C-alpha positions as YAML, in Angstrom:
chain: A
units: angstrom
residues:
- id: 1
  name: MET
  ca: [145.66, 54.76, 49.16]
- id: 2
  name: ALA
  ca: [143.57, 56.86, 51.72]
- id: 3
  name: ALA
  ca: [140.36, 56.27, 53.40]
- id: 4
  name: SER
  ca: [137.55, 58.84, 52.52]
- id: 5
  name: GLY
  ca: [136.87, 60.96, 55.24]
- id: 6
  name: CYS
  ca: [140.01, 60.15, 57.60]
- id: 7
  name: SER
  ca: [143.79, 59.86, 56.74]
- id: 8
  name: ALA
  ca: [144.87, 56.51, 57.01]
- id: 9
  name: PRO
  ca: [147.02, 54.23, 54.79]
- id: 10
  name: GLY
  ca: [145.51, 51.40, 52.74]
- id: 11
  name: LEU
  ca: [146.66, 48.02, 53.19]
- id: 12
  name: TRP
  ca: [146.18, 44.99, 50.86]
- id: 13
  name: VAL
  ca: [145.62, 41.42, 51.78]
- id: 14
  name: ARG
  ca: [147.29, 38.82, 49.91]
- id: 15
  name: GLY
  ca: [145.16, 36.54, 48.05]
- id: 16
  name: SER
  ca: [142.03, 38.70, 48.71]
- id: 17
  name: GLY
  ca: [142.64, 41.50, 46.39]
- id: 18
  name: GLN
  ca: [140.82, 43.66, 48.83]
- id: 19
  name: CYS
  ca: [142.15, 47.16, 50.12]
- id: 20
  name: LEU
  ca: [141.82, 47.20, 53.81]
- id: 21
  name: GLY
  ca: [141.71, 50.98, 53.35]
- id: 22
  name: SER
  ca: [138.02, 50.53, 52.51]
- id: 23
  name: LEU
  ca: [137.39, 48.76, 55.57]
- id: 24
  name: PHE
  ca: [138.92, 50.98, 57.58]
- id: 25
  name: THR
  ca: [136.79, 53.83, 56.01]
- id: 26
  name: LEU
  ca: [133.78, 52.00, 57.22]
- id: 27
  name: PHE
  ca: [134.80, 51.48, 60.48]
- id: 28
  name: SER
  ca: [136.28, 54.84, 60.95]
- id: 29
  name: LYS
  ca: [133.30, 56.95, 60.07]
- id: 30
  name: PRO
  ca: [131.60, 56.82, 63.46]
- id: 31
  name: LEU
  ca: [134.73, 57.95, 65.05]
- id: 32
  name: CYS
  ca: [135.10, 60.75, 62.79]
- id: 33
  name: SER
  ca: [131.21, 61.59, 63.26]
- id: 34
  name: ALA
  ca: [132.00, 61.58, 66.83]
- id: 35
  name: ALA
  ca: [134.87, 63.80, 66.67]
- id: 36
  name: ALA
  ca: [132.74, 66.25, 64.54]
- id: 37
  name: ALA
  ca: [129.68, 66.21, 66.97]
- id: 38
  name: ALA
  ca: [132.42, 66.65, 69.61]
- id: 39
  name: SER
  ca: [133.20, 70.28, 67.95]
- id: 40
  name: ARG
  ca: [129.74, 71.02, 67.28]
- id: 41
  name: PRO
  ca: [127.92, 73.47, 69.93]
- id: 42
  name: LEU
  ca: [126.46, 71.96, 72.96]
- id: 43
  name: ASP
  ca: [122.77, 71.03, 72.62]
- id: 44
  name: ALA
  ca: [120.41, 71.95, 75.34]
- id: 45
  name: GLN
  ca: [120.57, 68.89, 77.48]
- id: 46
  name: ARG
  ca: [124.37, 68.81, 77.39]
- id: 47
  name: LEU
  ca: [124.50, 72.41, 78.25]
- id: 48
  name: ALA
  ca: [121.97, 72.12, 81.36]
- id: 49
  name: GLU
  ca: [123.97, 68.88, 82.43]
- id: 50
  name: ARG
  ca: [127.44, 70.72, 82.24]
- id: 51
  name: LEU
  ca: [125.57, 73.62, 84.20]
- id: 52
  name: ARG
  ca: [124.22, 71.39, 86.90]
- id: 53
  name: ALA
  ca: [127.75, 69.85, 87.20]
- id: 54
  name: GLN
  ca: [129.39, 73.15, 87.59]
- id: 55
  name: LYS
  ca: [126.76, 74.08, 90.31]
- id: 56
  name: GLN
  ca: [127.11, 71.25, 92.11]
- id: 57
  name: GLN
  ca: [131.21, 71.69, 92.12]
- id: 58
  name: GLN
  ca: [130.70, 75.12, 93.34]
- id: 59
  name: LYS
  ca: [128.70, 74.01, 96.14]
- id: 60
  name: THR
  ca: [130.97, 71.43, 97.33]
- id: 61
  name: LYS
  ca: [134.08, 74.12, 97.15]
- id: 62
  name: GLU
  ca: [132.29, 76.21, 99.11]
- id: 63
  name: PRO
  ca: [131.23, 75.23, 102.63]
- id: 64
  name: ALA
  ca: [128.21, 76.36, 104.45]
- id: 65
  name: PRO
  ca: [129.28, 79.28, 106.37]
- id: 66
  name: THR
  ca: [129.52, 79.09, 110.18]
- id: 67
  name: ASN
  ca: [129.26, 82.58, 111.15]
- id: 68
  name: PRO
  ca: [125.56, 83.34, 111.44]
- id: 69
  name: VAL
  ca: [126.16, 86.97, 110.03]
- id: 70
  name: GLN
  ca: [127.70, 85.17, 106.70]
- id: 71
  name: ARG
  ca: [124.70, 82.74, 106.85]
- id: 72
  name: ARG
  ca: [122.32, 85.72, 106.62]
- id: 73
  name: VAL
  ca: [124.34, 87.53, 104.03]
- id: 74
  name: ARG
  ca: [124.28, 84.28, 101.99]
- id: 75
  name: GLU
  ca: [120.55, 83.82, 102.31]
- id: 76
  name: LEU
  ca: [120.03, 87.56, 101.14]
- id: 77
  name: VAL
  ca: [122.02, 87.07, 97.92]
- id: 78
  name: ARG
  ca: [120.27, 83.75, 97.42]
- id: 79
  name: PHE
  ca: [116.78, 85.36, 97.63]
- id: 80
  name: THR
  ca: [117.79, 88.41, 95.57]
- id: 81
  name: GLU
  ca: [120.25, 87.45, 92.91]
- id: 82
  name: GLN
  ca: [119.11, 84.33, 91.51]
- id: 83
  name: LEU
  ca: [117.77, 85.59, 88.55]
- id: 84
  name: GLN
  ca: [119.90, 88.42, 87.20]
- id: 85
  name: ARG
  ca: [122.67, 86.25, 85.44]
- id: 86
  name: VAL
  ca: [120.67, 83.53, 83.96]
- id: 87
  name: HIS
  ca: [119.89, 82.60, 80.13]
- id: 88
  name: PRO
  ca: [116.98, 84.35, 78.70]
- id: 89
  name: ASN
  ca: [115.23, 81.36, 78.29]
- id: 90
  name: VAL
  ca: [115.73, 80.65, 82.09]
- id: 91
  name: LEU
  ca: [114.32, 84.19, 83.06]
- id: 92
  name: ALA
  ca: [111.29, 83.79, 80.45]
- id: 93
  name: LYS
  ca: [110.40, 80.53, 82.27]
- id: 94
  name: ALA
  ca: [110.62, 81.80, 85.80]
- id: 95
  name: LEU
  ca: [108.58, 84.89, 84.71]
- id: 96
  name: SER
  ca: [105.75, 82.24, 83.37]
- id: 97
  name: ARG
  ca: [105.79, 80.57, 86.79]
- id: 98
  name: GLY
  ca: [105.03, 83.92, 88.30]
- id: 99
  name: ILE
  ca: [101.96, 84.61, 86.16]
- id: 100
  name: VAL
  ca: [98.78, 85.83, 88.59]
- id: 101
  name: HIS
  ca: [96.55, 86.51, 85.75]
- id: 102
  name: GLN
  ca: [96.31, 85.62, 82.21]
- id: 103
  name: ASP
  ca: [93.39, 86.49, 79.47]
- id: 104
  name: LYS
  ca: [92.79, 87.04, 75.88]
- id: 105
  name: ASP
  ca: [94.18, 90.78, 76.42]
- id: 106
  name: LEU
  ca: [96.68, 90.59, 79.50]
- id: 107
  name: VAL
  ca: [99.24, 88.55, 81.15]
- id: 108
  name: VAL
  ca: [100.16, 89.81, 84.42]
- id: 109
  name: ILE
  ca: [103.34, 88.76, 86.00]
- id: 110
  name: ASN
  ca: [105.07, 88.99, 89.75]
- id: 111
  name: LYS
  ca: [108.01, 91.06, 88.80]
- id: 112
  name: PRO
  ca: [111.27, 89.64, 90.64]
- id: 113
  name: TYR
  ca: [113.74, 91.80, 92.40]
- id: 114
  name: GLY
  ca: [116.79, 93.26, 90.75]
- id: 115
  name: LEU
  ca: [115.75, 92.91, 87.22]
- id: 116
  name: PRO
  ca: [115.22, 96.26, 85.07]
- id: 117
  name: VAL
  ca: [112.37, 96.62, 82.52]
- id: 118
  name: HIS
  ca: [114.23, 98.25, 79.98]
- id: 119
  name: GLY
  ca: [117.92, 97.96, 78.60]
- id: 120
  name: GLY
  ca: [120.48, 100.24, 79.13]
- id: 121
  name: PRO
  ca: [124.39, 100.80, 80.23]
- id: 122
  name: GLY
  ca: [125.55, 97.68, 81.72]
- id: 123
  name: VAL
  ca: [122.30, 95.90, 81.59]
- id: 124
  name: GLN
  ca: [122.93, 92.43, 80.61]
- id: 125
  name: LEU
  ca: [119.22, 90.82, 80.83]
- id: 126
  name: CYS
  ca: [115.93, 93.08, 81.25]
- id: 127
  name: ILE
  ca: [112.64, 92.03, 81.42]
- id: 128
  name: SER
  ca: [111.58, 93.50, 77.70]
- id: 129
  name: ASP
  ca: [114.30, 91.20, 76.05]
- id: 130
  name: VAL
  ca: [112.49, 87.83, 77.09]
- id: 131
  name: LEU
  ca: [108.80, 89.10, 76.22]
- id: 132
  name: PRO
  ca: [109.33, 87.15, 72.94]
- id: 133
  name: ILE
  ca: [110.13, 84.11, 74.33]
- id: 134
  name: LEU
  ca: [107.58, 84.23, 77.11]
- id: 135
  name: ALA
  ca: [104.94, 84.60, 74.56]
- id: 136
  name: LYS
  ca: [106.16, 81.30, 72.91]
- id: 137
  name: ILE
  ca: [106.32, 79.66, 76.26]
- id: 138
  name: LEU
  ca: [102.54, 80.63, 76.83]
- id: 139
  name: HIS
  ca: [101.15, 80.39, 73.18]
- id: 140
  name: GLY
  ca: [103.55, 78.54, 70.89]
- id: 141
  name: HIS
  ca: [106.18, 79.19, 68.78]
- id: 142
  name: LYS
  ca: [104.21, 81.33, 66.25]
- id: 143
  name: ALA
  ca: [103.17, 83.75, 68.94]
- id: 144
  name: LYS
  ca: [103.91, 87.49, 68.84]
- id: 145
  name: PRO
  ca: [105.82, 89.20, 71.49]
- id: 146
  name: LEU
  ca: [104.12, 90.61, 74.63]
- id: 147
  name: HIS
  ca: [103.91, 94.47, 75.17]
- id: 148
  name: LEU
  ca: [104.64, 96.38, 78.10]
- id: 149
  name: CYS
  ca: [102.16, 98.62, 79.50]
- id: 150
  name: HIS
  ca: [104.06, 100.44, 82.38]
- id: 151
  name: ARG
  ca: [107.49, 99.98, 84.24]
- id: 152
  name: LEU
  ca: [108.74, 99.33, 87.71]
- id: 153
  name: ASP
  ca: [112.04, 100.35, 89.01]
- id: 154
  name: LYS
  ca: [114.79, 97.62, 89.05]
- id: 155
  name: GLU
  ca: [114.69, 97.06, 92.83]
- id: 156
  name: THR
  ca: [110.82, 96.98, 93.01]
- id: 157
  name: THR
  ca: [108.91, 93.79, 93.15]
- id: 158
  name: GLY
  ca: [105.33, 92.75, 92.34]
- id: 159
  name: VAL
  ca: [102.33, 93.51, 89.87]
- id: 160
  name: MET
  ca: [103.22, 93.94, 86.04]
- id: 161
  name: VAL
  ca: [100.93, 94.18, 83.50]
- id: 162
  name: LEU
  ca: [101.85, 92.85, 79.98]
- id: 163
  name: ALA
  ca: [99.36, 93.14, 76.70]
- id: 164
  name: TRP
  ca: [99.10, 90.76, 73.86]
- id: 165
  name: GLU
  ca: [98.29, 93.37, 71.61]
- id: 166
  name: LYS
  ca: [99.90, 96.90, 71.07]
- id: 167
  name: GLU
  ca: [96.55, 98.83, 70.94]
- id: 168
  name: VAL
  ca: [95.69, 97.09, 74.23]
- id: 169
  name: ALA
  ca: [98.96, 98.20, 75.58]
- id: 170
  name: HIS
  ca: [98.43, 101.81, 74.56]
- id: 171
  name: GLN
  ca: [95.16, 101.52, 76.08]
- id: 172
  name: VAL
  ca: [96.48, 100.54, 79.30]
- id: 173
  name: GLN
  ca: [99.16, 103.15, 78.96]
- id: 174
  name: GLU
  ca: [96.77, 105.74, 78.81]
- id: 175
  name: LEU
  ca: [94.81, 104.85, 82.03]
- id: 176
  name: PHE
  ca: [98.07, 104.95, 83.93]
- id: 177
  name: ARG
  ca: [99.07, 108.29, 82.48]
- id: 178
  name: THR
  ca: [95.61, 109.67, 83.30]
- id: 179
  name: ARG
  ca: [95.58, 108.38, 86.79]
- id: 180
  name: GLN
  ca: [92.58, 105.85, 86.45]
- id: 181
  name: VAL
  ca: [94.41, 102.97, 87.60]
- id: 182
  name: THR
  ca: [94.69, 102.42, 91.33]
- id: 183
  name: LYS
  ca: [98.21, 101.44, 92.61]
- id: 184
  name: LYS
  ca: [99.06, 100.08, 96.28]
- id: 185
  name: TYR
  ca: [102.56, 99.25, 97.52]
- id: 186
  name: TRP
  ca: [103.70, 97.75, 100.78]
- id: 187
  name: ALA
  ca: [106.90, 99.15, 102.06]
- id: 188
  name: VAL
  ca: [109.16, 98.15, 105.33]
- id: 189
  name: THR
  ca: [110.64, 101.57, 106.76]
- id: 190
  name: VAL
  ca: [113.11, 102.21, 109.21]
- id: 191
  name: ARG
  ca: [111.30, 104.22, 112.08]
- id: 192
  name: VAL
  ca: [107.55, 104.72, 112.32]
- id: 193
  name: PRO
  ca: [105.87, 107.76, 110.55]
- id: 194
  name: VAL
  ca: [104.16, 110.40, 112.49]
- id: 195
  name: PRO
  ca: [101.29, 110.56, 112.38]
- id: 196
  name: GLU
  ca: [100.46, 107.00, 111.49]
- id: 197
  name: ALA
  ca: [98.34, 108.01, 108.32]
- id: 198
  name: GLY
  ca: [98.21, 110.77, 105.97]
- id: 199
  name: VAL
  ca: [99.27, 112.40, 102.59]
- id: 200
  name: VAL
  ca: [102.49, 113.82, 101.55]
- id: 201
  name: ASP
  ca: [102.01, 116.49, 98.93]
- id: 202
  name: ILE
  ca: [105.53, 117.59, 97.91]
- id: 203
  name: PRO
  ca: [106.71, 118.39, 94.45]
- id: 204
  name: ILE
  ca: [109.78, 116.55, 93.54]
- id: 205
  name: VAL
  ca: [112.69, 117.89, 91.52]
- id: 206
  name: GLU
  ca: [115.90, 115.96, 90.16]
- id: 207
  name: LYS
  ca: [119.25, 117.76, 91.39]
- id: 208
  name: GLU
  ca: [122.88, 116.84, 91.34]
- id: 209
  name: ALA
  ca: [123.70, 115.47, 94.87]
- id: 210
  name: GLN
  ca: [126.18, 117.65, 96.66]
- id: 211
  name: GLY
  ca: [129.95, 116.55, 96.05]
- id: 212
  name: GLN
  ca: [128.90, 113.76, 93.84]
- id: 213
  name: GLN
  ca: [129.61, 115.13, 90.34]
- id: 214
  name: HIS
  ca: [127.51, 113.76, 87.37]
- id: 215
  name: HIS
  ca: [125.31, 111.89, 89.98]
- id: 216
  name: HIS
  ca: [121.46, 113.04, 90.34]
- id: 217
  name: LYS
  ca: [118.91, 112.14, 92.72]
- id: 218
  name: MET
  ca: [115.39, 113.11, 93.02]
- id: 219
  name: ALA
  ca: [114.68, 115.71, 95.97]
- id: 220
  name: LEU
  ca: [111.78, 117.37, 97.84]
- id: 221
  name: SER
  ca: [110.99, 120.88, 96.44]
- id: 222
  name: PRO
  ca: [108.45, 122.32, 98.77]
- id: 223
  name: SER
  ca: [106.67, 125.28, 98.48]
- id: 224
  name: TYR
  ca: [107.02, 126.57, 102.06]
- id: 225
  name: ARG
  ca: [109.79, 126.55, 104.55]
- id: 226
  name: MET
  ca: [110.36, 127.57, 107.74]
- id: 227
  name: ASP
  ca: [112.11, 130.76, 108.96]
- id: 228
  name: ASP
  ca: [112.61, 132.00, 112.67]
- id: 229
  name: GLY
  ca: [109.46, 129.93, 113.42]
- id: 230
  name: ARG
  ca: [107.33, 131.56, 110.53]
- id: 231
  name: MET
  ca: [106.16, 129.86, 107.34]
- id: 232
  name: VAL
  ca: [107.62, 131.36, 104.10]
- id: 233
  name: ARG
  ca: [106.47, 130.75, 100.74]
- id: 234
  name: VAL
  ca: [109.42, 129.43, 98.37]
- id: 235
  name: ARG
  ca: [109.97, 130.22, 94.72]
- id: 236
  name: SER
  ca: [109.51, 126.87, 93.19]
- id: 237
  name: SER
  ca: [111.46, 125.46, 90.85]
- id: 238
  name: ARG
  ca: [110.43, 125.27, 86.94]
- id: 239
  name: ASN
  ca: [111.57, 121.63, 86.85]
- id: 240
  name: ALA
  ca: [109.63, 120.52, 89.90]
- id: 241
  name: GLN
  ca: [106.65, 118.08, 89.42]
- id: 242
  name: LEU
  ca: [103.44, 117.47, 91.57]
- id: 243
  name: ALA
  ca: [104.06, 114.39, 93.62]
- id: 244
  name: VAL
  ca: [101.28, 112.97, 95.88]
- id: 245
  name: THR
  ca: [101.24, 110.05, 98.10]
- id: 246
  name: GLN
  ca: [98.84, 108.67, 100.53]
- id: 247
  name: TYR
  ca: [99.92, 106.08, 103.08]
- id: 248
  name: ARG
  ca: [99.11, 104.45, 106.48]
- id: 249
  name: VAL
  ca: [100.85, 101.97, 108.80]
- id: 250
  name: LEU
  ca: [99.63, 98.32, 108.88]
- id: 251
  name: SER
  ca: [102.06, 97.34, 111.38]
- id: 252
  name: SER
  ca: [104.62, 98.63, 113.59]
- id: 253
  name: SER
  ca: [107.46, 98.08, 116.22]
- id: 254
  name: LEU
  ca: [109.69, 100.20, 118.01]
- id: 255
  name: SER
  ca: [112.08, 100.82, 115.39]
- id: 256
  name: ALA
  ca: [110.21, 99.69, 112.04]
- id: 257
  name: ALA
  ca: [106.95, 99.72, 110.19]
- id: 258
  name: LEU
  ca: [105.03, 98.18, 107.47]
- id: 259
  name: LEU
  ca: [103.27, 100.97, 105.27]
- id: 260
  name: GLU
  ca: [100.83, 100.65, 102.65]
- id: 261
  name: LEU
  ca: [101.19, 103.66, 100.09]
- id: 262
  name: GLN
  ca: [98.83, 104.47, 97.29]
- id: 263
  name: PRO
  ca: [100.71, 107.12, 94.70]
- id: 264
  name: VAL
  ca: [98.25, 109.56, 93.34]
- id: 265
  name: THR
  ca: [100.89, 110.85, 90.75]
- id: 266
  name: GLY
  ca: [103.75, 108.56, 89.09]
- id: 267
  name: ILE
  ca: [106.83, 110.76, 89.49]
- id: 268
  name: LYS
  ca: [110.30, 108.79, 89.42]
- id: 269
  name: HIS
  ca: [111.09, 107.46, 92.80]
- id: 270
  name: GLN
  ca: [108.34, 109.37, 94.29]
- id: 271
  name: LEU
  ca: [107.61, 106.60, 97.23]
- id: 272
  name: ARG
  ca: [111.39, 106.52, 97.94]
- id: 273
  name: VAL
  ca: [111.84, 110.54, 98.52]
- id: 274
  name: HIS
  ca: [108.49, 110.83, 100.29]
- id: 275
  name: LEU
  ca: [109.17, 108.58, 102.74]
- id: 276
  name: SER
  ca: [112.81, 109.35, 103.35]
- id: 277
  name: PHE
  ca: [112.86, 113.23, 103.16]
- id: 278
  name: GLY
  ca: [109.15, 113.76, 103.68]
- id: 279
  name: LEU
  ca: [108.43, 111.57, 106.74]
- id: 280
  name: ASP
  ca: [112.05, 110.68, 107.86]
- id: 281
  name: CYS
  ca: [111.33, 107.12, 107.41]
- id: 282
  name: PRO
  ca: [113.28, 105.57, 104.69]
- id: 283
  name: ILE
  ca: [112.51, 102.26, 103.01]
- id: 284
  name: LEU
  ca: [114.53, 99.26, 104.36]
- id: 285
  name: GLY
  ca: [117.53, 98.68, 101.83]
- id: 286
  name: ASP
  ca: [117.01, 102.22, 100.13]
- id: 287
  name: HIS
  ca: [120.80, 102.79, 100.10]
- id: 288
  name: LYS
  ca: [120.14, 105.81, 97.56]
- id: 289
  name: TYR
  ca: [118.04, 107.75, 99.59]
- id: 290
  name: SER
  ca: [118.48, 107.09, 102.74]
- id: 291
  name: ASP
  ca: [121.20, 110.09, 103.08]
- id: 292
  name: TRP
  ca: [121.14, 112.77, 100.58]
- id: 293
  name: ASN
  ca: [124.57, 113.89, 100.67]
- id: 294
  name: ARG
  ca: [126.11, 110.65, 100.09]
- id: 295
  name: LEU
  ca: [125.83, 107.34, 98.05]
- id: 296
  name: ALA
  ca: [126.74, 104.56, 100.61]
- id: 297
  name: PRO
  ca: [125.06, 101.59, 102.28]
- id: 298
  name: GLN
  ca: [122.22, 102.66, 104.44]
- id: 299
  name: LYS
  ca: [123.04, 103.33, 108.04]
- id: 300
  name: LEU
  ca: [121.09, 101.33, 110.41]
- id: 301
  name: SER
  ca: [120.02, 101.26, 114.03]
- id: 302
  name: ALA
  ca: [121.56, 98.43, 116.50]
- id: 303
  name: ARG
  ca: [118.36, 97.14, 117.23]
- id: 304
  name: ILE
  ca: [117.53, 96.90, 113.65]
- id: 305
  name: LEU
  ca: [120.69, 95.26, 112.73]
- id: 306
  name: LYS
  ca: [120.33, 92.78, 115.68]
- id: 307
  name: LYS
  ca: [116.74, 91.81, 114.45]
- id: 308
  name: LEU
  ca: [117.94, 91.41, 111.03]
- id: 309
  name: GLY
  ca: [121.11, 89.39, 112.03]
- id: 310
  name: LEU
  ca: [123.28, 91.60, 110.28]
- id: 311
  name: GLN
  ca: [126.27, 93.88, 111.14]
- id: 312
  name: GLN
  ca: [126.57, 97.56, 109.65]
- id: 313
  name: SER
  ca: [129.24, 96.33, 107.17]
- id: 314
  name: LYS
  ca: [127.07, 93.89, 105.43]
- id: 315
  name: ALA
  ca: [123.81, 95.98, 105.11]
- id: 316
  name: ARG
  ca: [124.55, 96.68, 101.79]
- id: 317
  name: HIS
  ca: [123.24, 93.26, 100.98]
- id: 318
  name: LEU
  ca: [119.93, 94.42, 102.03]
- id: 319
  name: PRO
  ca: [117.60, 94.69, 99.16]
- id: 320
  name: LEU
  ca: [114.91, 97.53, 98.71]
- id: 321
  name: HIS
  ca: [111.84, 96.64, 100.57]
- id: 322
  name: LEU
  ca: [109.15, 98.13, 98.30]
- id: 323
  name: HIS
  ca: [106.44, 95.52, 96.71]
- id: 324
  name: ALA
  ca: [103.75, 96.65, 94.36]
- id: 325
  name: CYS
  ca: [101.15, 94.52, 96.06]
- id: 326
  name: GLN
  ca: [97.82, 95.81, 94.38]
- id: 327
  name: LEU
  ca: [96.77, 97.26, 91.04]
- id: 328
  name: THR
  ca: [93.19, 97.73, 90.02]
- id: 329
  name: LEU
  ca: [92.34, 98.50, 86.11]
- id: 330
  name: PRO
  ca: [89.21, 100.04, 85.04]
- id: 331
  name: ALA
  ca: [87.35, 97.86, 82.25]
- id: 332
  name: LEU
  ca: [88.88, 97.68, 79.23]
- id: 333
  name: GLN
  ca: [85.72, 97.16, 77.25]
- id: 334
  name: PRO
  ca: [81.98, 98.09, 78.06]
- id: 335
  name: GLN
  ca: [81.06, 94.56, 78.85]
- id: 336
  name: MET
  ca: [84.00, 93.81, 81.34]
- id: 337
  name: GLU
  ca: [84.35, 94.26, 84.73]
- id: 338
  name: GLU
  ca: [87.35, 96.21, 86.67]
- id: 339
  name: LEU
  ca: [90.17, 94.00, 87.50]
- id: 340
  name: THR
  ca: [91.81, 93.86, 90.55]
- id: 341
  name: LEU
  ca: [95.40, 92.25, 90.66]
- id: 342
  name: ILE
  ca: [97.14, 91.11, 93.56]
- id: 343
  name: CYS
  ca: [100.82, 89.72, 94.23]
- id: 344
  name: LYS
  ca: [102.17, 88.07, 97.11]
- id: 345
  name: PRO
  ca: [105.76, 89.96, 98.52]
- id: 346
  name: PRO
  ca: [108.93, 87.79, 97.82]
- id: 347
  name: ARG
  ca: [110.35, 85.55, 100.29]
- id: 348
  name: TYR
  ca: [113.03, 88.17, 101.48]
- id: 349
  name: PHE
  ca: [110.31, 90.71, 102.37]
- id: 350
  name: VAL
  ca: [108.32, 88.15, 104.37]
- id: 351
  name: SER
  ca: [111.31, 86.94, 106.28]
- id: 352
  name: SER
  ca: [112.16, 90.51, 107.16]
- id: 353
  name: LEU
  ca: [108.55, 91.39, 108.64]
- id: 354
  name: ARG
  ca: [109.20, 88.06, 110.66]
- id: 355
  name: ARG
  ca: [112.55, 89.25, 111.98]
- id: 356
  name: LEU
  ca: [111.30, 92.91, 112.75]
- id: 357
  name: GLY
  ca: [108.20, 91.59, 114.48]
- id: 358
  name: LEU
  ca: [105.80, 93.21, 111.76]
- id: 359
  name: LYS
  ca: [102.49, 91.39, 111.26]
- id: 360
  name: MET
  ca: [101.52, 90.79, 107.60]
- id: 361
  name: PRO
  ca: [97.94, 92.05, 107.10]
- id: 362
  name: SER
  ca: [94.75, 89.92, 107.32]
- id: 363
  name: ARG
  ca: [92.78, 89.24, 103.89]
- id: 364
  name: ASP
  ca: [90.69, 92.07, 104.63]
- id: 365
  name: HIS
  ca: [93.75, 94.13, 103.24]
- id: 366
  name: GLY
  ca: [93.57, 92.15, 100.11]
- id: 367
  name: ALA
  ca: [97.15, 92.01, 99.26]
- id: 368
  name: ASP
  ca: [98.57, 89.28, 101.25]
- id: 369
  name: GLU
  ca: [97.19, 86.34, 98.89]
- id: 370
  name: GLU
  ca: [98.07, 85.64, 95.27]
- id: 371
  name: ALA
  ca: [94.88, 85.86, 93.52]
- id: 372
  name: THR
  ca: [92.89, 88.11, 90.66]
- id: 373
  name: GLN
  ca: [89.32, 89.39, 91.17]
- id: 374
  name: PRO
  ca: [87.45, 88.89, 88.94]
- id: 375
  name: GLY
  ca: [88.77, 85.97, 86.87]
- id: 376
  name: ALA
  ca: [91.21, 84.59, 89.50]
- id: 377
  name: GLN
  ca: [93.92, 82.48, 87.59]
...
């Protein structure tokens, strides 16, 4: 005789007329249900506990490095790679903690480093993927997904505007397209530009990098060039796009500078190309545009490496030091005022400023405090 739910032989007890198989069935049900539960997927609490245990185990396995350069590399990795390989729920929660403004129309986040806005080949996690989760965190399970209003490069941090309604998103996108949105960036540069304030007005075109088949970069496409001391007009490329960047130095040392950038146009990689090839002052951590002829880690001077606590062989760990610090939106409705949105730079950015002897701007510059005007959150 077999017990229901478990295979076990039944036993008769003399004089009782009872089969112990039925009793065994009663007592064996919790054991069977426990086995079944073990085969079910992990719930959130058990999964979190397992992940914490694995993380703690990794910490015990990897002792802290004694070499100061290795410690510095680990610090940079910790600052810049903490959100690239997490669960979408974890990323959405992190974005919710970085909200700098929220109203009935918009949600403004401080975009972390290294996260693409859209998906693509090789992209495991992007911001657009977690917008439905972020909306539910903010407005409950029945909330509709948020909508992107513009984009930032994967390596750029700072102000990113989202909208609750598709119509509002389209309205903000049109403001960007017609250049009615004022954008300000901070960038840490290698070397100090001369002059310390000005406008770079050089068209940009996409080209295949020399010696790098199928690898394209944005490049300058100037209208004039020097020929034996004379300025000669160059035949412009039909694919070249107008690109204008206003800049000024906020703080400088012998080998580096903190710049405020205001792009008048919005061409792909415009700020990086203008600074590197137009002013000969590439952005710190820009491993793509520091050298046109090759794709390799940025070559830094011994002075900068010493201040950053790195060796040239470890320069590849430096993240791009480009931060969208401020964005001003015109009034979306007649009764509303313009909205100025401000984001603080990430920790690695602030750390590099301190190491390079560069000063954070005062409050008069407006972009070193996390606030919004009007309607600060």
